[in-house]
Amino acid sequence: MAYVIIDRRQNDKKKSSTNRARYVRRVREQVKEAVKDIIRDGSITDNLSNKSKKIRINKKGLNQPEFQHDVTGGIRDRVLPGNKKYQQGDRIDKPPSDEGGGGKKGSPDGEGEDDFEFALSREEFLDLFFEDLELPDMIKKDMVSVTEFVMKRAGFTTTGNPSRLNILRSMRQAISRRVALQPPKRKEIEKLEKALAEMKAIVPHDDADAMNLAAGIENLELEIKRLKRRKKAIPFIDDIDLRYNRWEKVPVPTTQAVMFGIMDVSGSMGEWEKEMAKRFFMLMLLFLQHNYERVDIVWIRHHSVPKEVDEEEFFYSTESGGTVVSSALELMAQIVKNRYPLNQWNVFGTQISDGDNFSHDCPVARDVMEHQILPISQYFAYVEVDRNGNRSKSDLWPHYEALTNHKHFVMSKVNDVSDIFPVFRALFEKKGSTK
Amino acid sequence: MTALVKSGQDWSFSLIEEVFAHIERIAKTKYGLTYYPNQLEIISSEQMLDAYAAVGMPLMYTHWSYGEQFIREQEAYKRGYMGLAYEIVINSDPCIAYLMEENTMLMQTLVMAHASFGHNTFFKNNYLFKQWTDAGSIIDYLAFAKKYIAECEEKYGIDEVEDILDAAHALQRYGVDKYKRPPRLSSVQEENLRKDREAYIQSQLNELWSTIPHTKDKATKTEEDKFPKEPQENILYFIEKNAPRMEPWKREIIRIVRKVAQYFYPQGQTKLMNEGCATYFHYKIVHDLYNEGIIDDGALLEFYDNHTAVVRQLDYDSKRFSGINPYALGFAMYMDIERIAMNPTEEDHNWFGKQDWVGCGDYIKAIKFAVQGFKDESFIQQFLSPKVMRDFKMFTLHDDEADSKYLIAGIHNSQGYKTIRDALAKQYNFGYMIPDIQVFDVDRWGNRTLTLRHYMVNRKPLEAESTTETLKHVAFLWGYDVKLESVDEQHNIRASYEVQEDETLLDVFLDDGSKK
């Protein structure tokens, strides 16, 4: 009996991806909630890592119901293997009724039957998370550094490498050529050959007949020869039929952005304030990474003197002093000038502070912001953390407030952990028809 | 000759071909097996996971539940809770068996013997499969189904299609003809017939529902008006043909779900026999290969390692016990049939009486007899011997709701054998395990309520929550109110469930008169 071995390993491996997407679509609302929880509770490093994110879904309402017997009711006999001590007629206690008579199978991993955990890929995760958020429309997305190329299909050519032969196209060309040239059909030749054979089999009555016959045979033979030659001259597939896939090198623009995290570490900023700042920076970073292929981060901490530091130092180093906001902004402008040419980089700034500032520095800060920072920034967000929410005005707030007509500038206040996400959303919410 | 298959050896295409030829030779000459032509497909573990999720079929229509299944398997696999199946085999002509890339050569040998010959010969010869499934056309049919459903999604939207599929899936166990044989069709015929069907159903429906007010009122309703005349067990079929207002494409989708359920129907009823048969033949064939020197000692040990894991039966009190392992019991029963055919004991003679195959001296004939003419339930009734019951230390637990304790109704001794055998056979009886629910009545002249009846067996009630959830799906399909009554053996209605078509109002009346 015949058999076949087929190597399917090169086939599509993502056969289930449509079904998987359907499932995620179905549990979308639940997944979205879970995603928010993760962002809220996760650490920065966890959220930024490329690891897939675990999502726990409650399966209630997603079950596929079927008519079933109630496992406790009525009479039933069950045959079980592995008897050790029972004798016929023994009577044994039933397990407590809340266990459903032992009929419900516990899953081996001890997970509840209603709970279901699975991992979202980073892309799925961020897509859901940043759903209906967008970067403000003044982003210079077009300003890009061209560094990479990809090959793209671009029609067909008549010359090329054999490995790029497009069989379908080539055969189509061959067919139309053959149709146009109308090569003799094999059947036609066969018919003539049959006629020839029949003619040859005829025994002539007389000489005239024989001559006619010979002429006929000769004619036929010539015709057959001609047809065969013609048929041979029109090949099944010809060089001119060949079509090759054409590929073109297309530059891929890589978009890049730099984010400046500016935080006040003066004595007035406590652990709580820093924690809020950290969360906000994290969201900002995730969002930028979602939108740009390359994102650089510059951390600037400042009291009276600004300093560029790494993430570790930014969040954990203890240092404090007075507050001069303008100095940090000046440093930012300086760094941009030195390292991030504006024709290649989108610049984002996020400043987090409790709003304390030396009063004489406030107008300076505003001035630096307006004339040095905003002209070079795509977007600058100022977030003021105010734990008690009872302070009506900080030192800095009124000065920055005057800048809010600048469309590159937004500011907001955070009073509680739960504010972070709404504030973030409010800053980046899709705005009607800005495009 | 040096052995072809050594322990832990990697496979290669040439090696697979060579070993396959040996297996085929043994299967044909020694056992005289008949089977569908074989198709072996080498796949990666990822593809194996894919295959799981689509109920094992090479192609299947899209549905979220398959996605959920896939995610579940994938997670379990990733966390190491679950090994992948060594093989999947598809009841088609040719018979497709998947070989996983990661398997060693010995495993590939085992899988070929198990799937390409064991399962394959079962598919080809068992009467249920012969009668109920058409191995030649299933792939074609699924291609048609997948395309049709994708087209519907495009035309009517994913949500609309999903609603219908969800509802039809809820009833798929009630979408099977148990006594009638479905006709064989190819996918082209299928498409042509589909169009005829659409037109025809609509005309029939108009007939059925042309209720220009009949003069009779409810009180004078006669037996003649009763519709359907006899209770109908194929609920999906009934709805497909008779739902008062349902677009034709929805009827077609119900039909697809029905057809797929019908295809899988024999597999559910022969799980024990089928796995037993495949396991029996891989066991025999691997030993034949060993005796011929085709596989070496190390490879045989590797085989035992896998084989014993497959046929392991956990005791009822083990933490991981999940019922009787069909591989274990099936394998034990076929081995036992071989033993009884060759060397029956006194006990076997007493137990089986005068049956041809007992002590006939031709075990291959006995095995084939078992493979061909039975399903799990009758297979147990016919072939389960006291020895196997003893080996498994089986006992019967009698659970009566009215009794505060369980009763051990029988154990593996001479008084208990019959009790155990009968109880075990029932455990494999679909009609007994799945609630018997049928279409009982349609209020044709009134508000078109569809009444289903649940015929209770041994007073077993329905589980309330899943029942009402399922009924909602029925009501969605039917388009009007739906009622379900549980009727005991004396025709008393013990419980009744009602779902209004708009799915918001739901009453459950239990027989004690209380309202839930």
CSV table of N, CA, C and O in Angstrom, one decimal, chain B residues 36 57 90-95 123-124 126-142 180-187 189-190 259-267:
chain,number,residue,atom,x,y,z
B,36,TYR,N,-6.1,2.2,5.6
B,36,TYR,CA,-6.1,3.2,4.6
B,36,TYR,C,-4.6,3.5,4.2
B,36,TYR,O,-3.7,3.2,5.1
B,57,MET,N,-7.7,18.5,13.8
B,57,MET,CA,-7.9,18.4,12.4
B,57,MET,C,-6.9,19.4,11.7
B,57,MET,O,-6.5,20.4,12.2
B,90,ILE,N,-5.3,11.2,12.1
B,90,ILE,CA,-6.6,11.7,11.6
B,90,ILE,C,-7.3,10.6,10.8
B,90,ILE,O,-6.7,10.0,9.9
B,91,ASN,N,-8.6,10.4,11.1
B,91,ASN,CA,-9.4,9.4,10.5
B,91,ASN,C,-9.7,10.0,9.1
B,91,ASN,O,-10.8,10.5,8.9
B,92,SER,N,-8.8,9.9,8.1
B,92,SER,CA,-9.1,10.3,6.8
B,92,SER,C,-8.5,9.4,5.8
B,92,SER,O,-7.7,8.5,6.2
B,93,ASP,N,-8.8,9.5,4.6
B,93,ASP,CA,-8.2,8.6,3.6
B,93,ASP,C,-7.5,9.5,2.6
B,93,ASP,O,-8.1,10.3,1.9
B,94,PRO,N,-6.2,9.5,2.5
B,94,PRO,CA,-5.2,8.7,3.3
B,94,PRO,C,-5.2,9.1,4.8
B,94,PRO,O,-5.6,10.2,5.1
B,95,CYS,N,-4.8,8.2,5.6
B,95,CYS,CA,-4.8,8.4,7.1
B,95,CYS,C,-3.5,9.2,7.4
B,95,CYS,O,-2.4,8.8,7.2
B,123,PHE,N,-9.8,2.5,12.3
B,123,PHE,CA,-10.7,3.4,11.5
B,123,PHE,C,-11.3,2.6,10.3
B,123,PHE,O,-12.4,2.8,10.0
B,124,LYS,N,-10.4,1.8,9.7
B,124,LYS,CA,-10.9,1.2,8.4
B,124,LYS,C,-11.9,0.1,8.7
B,124,LYS,O,-12.7,-0.2,7.9
B,126,ASN,N,-13.6,-0.8,12.0
B,126,ASN,CA,-14.6,-0.8,13.0
B,126,ASN,C,-16.0,-0.4,12.4
B,126,ASN,O,-16.0,0.5,11.6
B,127,TYR,N,-17.0,-1.1,12.8
B,127,TYR,CA,-18.3,-0.9,12.2
B,127,TYR,C,-18.9,0.5,12.4
B,127,TYR,O,-19.5,1.1,11.5
B,128,LEU,N,-18.6,1.1,13.5
B,128,LEU,CA,-19.1,2.4,13.8
B,128,LEU,C,-18.5,3.4,12.8
B,128,LEU,O,-19.2,4.3,12.3
B,129,PHE,N,-17.2,3.3,12.6
B,129,PHE,CA,-16.5,4.2,11.7
B,129,PHE,C,-17.0,4.0,10.3
B,129,PHE,O,-17.2,4.9,9.5
B,130,LYS,N,-17.1,2.7,9.9
B,130,LYS,CA,-17.6,2.4,8.6
B,130,LYS,C,-18.9,3.0,8.3
B,130,LYS,O,-19.2,3.5,7.2
B,131,GLN,N,-19.8,2.9,9.3
B,131,GLN,CA,-21.1,3.3,9.2
B,131,GLN,C,-21.3,4.8,9.2
B,131,GLN,O,-22.2,5.4,8.6
B,132,TRP,N,-20.5,5.5,10.1
B,132,TRP,CA,-20.8,6.8,10.4
B,132,TRP,C,-19.9,7.9,9.8
B,132,TRP,O,-20.3,9.0,9.7
B,133,THR,N,-18.7,7.6,9.5
B,133,THR,CA,-17.9,8.6,9.0
B,133,THR,C,-17.4,8.3,7.6
B,133,THR,O,-17.3,7.1,7.3
B,134,ASP,N,-17.1,9.3,6.9
B,134,ASP,CA,-16.6,9.1,5.6
B,134,ASP,C,-15.2,9.7,5.5
B,134,ASP,O,-15.0,10.9,5.3
B,135,ALA,N,-14.3,8.8,5.7
B,135,ALA,CA,-12.9,9.2,5.8
B,135,ALA,C,-12.4,9.9,4.5
B,135,ALA,O,-11.6,10.8,4.6
B,136,GLY,N,-13.0,9.5,3.4
B,136,GLY,CA,-12.5,10.1,2.1
B,136,GLY,C,-12.9,11.6,2.0
B,136,GLY,O,-12.2,12.3,1.3
B,137,SER,N,-14.0,12.0,2.6
B,137,SER,CA,-14.5,13.4,2.3
B,137,SER,C,-14.3,14.4,3.4
B,137,SER,O,-14.7,15.5,3.3
B,138,ILE,N,-13.8,13.9,4.6
B,138,ILE,CA,-13.9,14.9,5.7
B,138,ILE,C,-13.0,16.1,5.5
B,138,ILE,O,-13.4,17.2,5.8
B,139,ILE,N,-11.8,15.9,4.9
B,139,ILE,CA,-10.9,17.1,4.7
B,139,ILE,C,-11.6,18.1,3.8
B,139,ILE,O,-11.6,19.3,4.0
B,140,ASP,N,-12.2,17.5,2.7
B,140,ASP,CA,-12.9,18.3,1.8
B,140,ASP,C,-14.0,19.1,2.4
B,140,ASP,O,-14.2,20.3,2.2
B,141,TYR,N,-14.7,18.4,3.3
B,141,TYR,CA,-15.9,19.0,3.9
B,141,TYR,C,-15.4,20.2,4.8
B,141,TYR,O,-16.0,21.3,4.9
B,142,LEU,N,-14.3,19.9,5.6
B,142,LEU,CA,-13.8,21.0,6.5
B,142,LEU,C,-13.3,22.2,5.7
B,142,LEU,O,-13.4,23.3,6.1
B,180,LYS,N,-29.4,6.9,12.1
B,180,LYS,CA,-29.4,7.0,10.6
B,180,LYS,C,-28.0,7.3,10.1
B,180,LYS,O,-27.2,7.9,10.7
B,181,ARG,N,-27.8,6.8,8.9
B,181,ARG,CA,-26.4,7.0,8.4
B,181,ARG,C,-26.4,8.2,7.5
B,181,ARG,O,-27.3,8.4,6.6
B,182,PRO,N,-25.5,9.1,7.7
B,182,PRO,CA,-25.4,10.3,6.8
B,182,PRO,C,-24.9,10.0,5.4
B,182,PRO,O,-24.1,9.1,5.3
B,183,PRO,N,-25.4,10.7,4.4
B,183,PRO,CA,-24.9,10.4,3.1
B,183,PRO,C,-23.5,10.9,2.9
B,183,PRO,O,-23.0,11.8,3.5
B,184,ARG,N,-22.8,10.3,1.9
B,184,ARG,CA,-21.4,10.8,1.6
B,184,ARG,C,-21.5,11.9,0.5
B,184,ARG,O,-22.2,11.8,-0.4
B,185,LEU,N,-20.7,12.9,0.7
B,185,LEU,CA,-20.7,14.0,-0.2
B,185,LEU,C,-19.3,14.6,-0.4
B,185,LEU,O,-18.5,14.7,0.6
B,186,SER,N,-19.0,15.2,-1.5
B,186,SER,CA,-17.8,15.9,-1.7
B,186,SER,C,-18.1,17.4,-1.5
B,186,SER,O,-19.2,17.8,-1.4
B,187,SER,N,-17.0,18.2,-1.5
B,187,SER,CA,-17.2,19.6,-1.1
B,187,SER,C,-17.9,20.3,-2.3
B,187,SER,O,-18.6,21.3,-2.0
B,189,GLN,N,-20.2,19.0,-4.4
B,189,GLN,CA,-21.6,18.6,-4.3
B,189,GLN,C,-22.2,19.4,-3.1
B,189,GLN,O,-23.3,19.8,-3.2
B,190,GLU,N,-21.4,19.5,-2.0
B,190,GLU,CA,-21.9,20.1,-0.8
B,190,GLU,C,-22.3,21.5,-1.1
B,190,GLU,O,-23.4,22.0,-0.7
B,259,LYS,N,-22.4,18.4,11.3
B,259,LYS,CA,-21.6,17.5,10.6
B,259,LYS,C,-20.3,17.1,11.3
B,259,LYS,O,-19.9,16.0,11.2
B,260,VAL,N,-19.7,18.2,11.8
B,260,VAL,CA,-18.4,17.9,12.5
B,260,VAL,C,-18.7,17.0,13.7
B,260,VAL,O,-17.9,16.1,14.0
B,261,ALA,N,-19.8,17.3,14.5
B,261,ALA,CA,-20.1,16.5,15.6
B,261,ALA,C,-20.4,15.1,15.2
B,261,ALA,O,-19.9,14.1,15.9
B,262,GLN,N,-21.0,14.9,14.1
B,262,GLN,CA,-21.3,13.6,13.6
B,262,GLN,C,-20.0,12.8,13.3
B,262,GLN,O,-19.9,11.6,13.6
B,263,TYR,N,-19.1,13.6,12.7
B,263,TYR,CA,-17.8,12.9,12.4
B,263,TYR,C,-17.1,12.4,13.6
B,263,TYR,O,-16.5,11.3,13.6
B,264,PHE,N,-17.2,13.2,14.7
B,264,PHE,CA,-16.5,12.8,15.9
B,264,PHE,C,-17.2,11.8,16.8
B,264,PHE,O,-16.7,11.2,17.7
B,265,TYR,N,-18.5,11.6,16.4
B,265,TYR,CA,-19.4,10.7,17.3
B,265,TYR,C,-18.8,9.3,17.5
B,265,TYR,O,-18.7,8.9,18.7
B,266,PRO,N,-18.3,8.6,16.5
B,266,PRO,CA,-17.8,7.3,16.7
B,266,PRO,C,-16.5,7.3,17.6
B,266,PRO,O,-16.3,6.4,18.4
B,267,GLN,N,-15.7,8.4,17.4
B,267,GLN,CA,-14.5,8.5,18.2
B,267,GLN,C,-14.7,8.5,19.7
B,267,GLN,O,-14.0,7.8,20.4
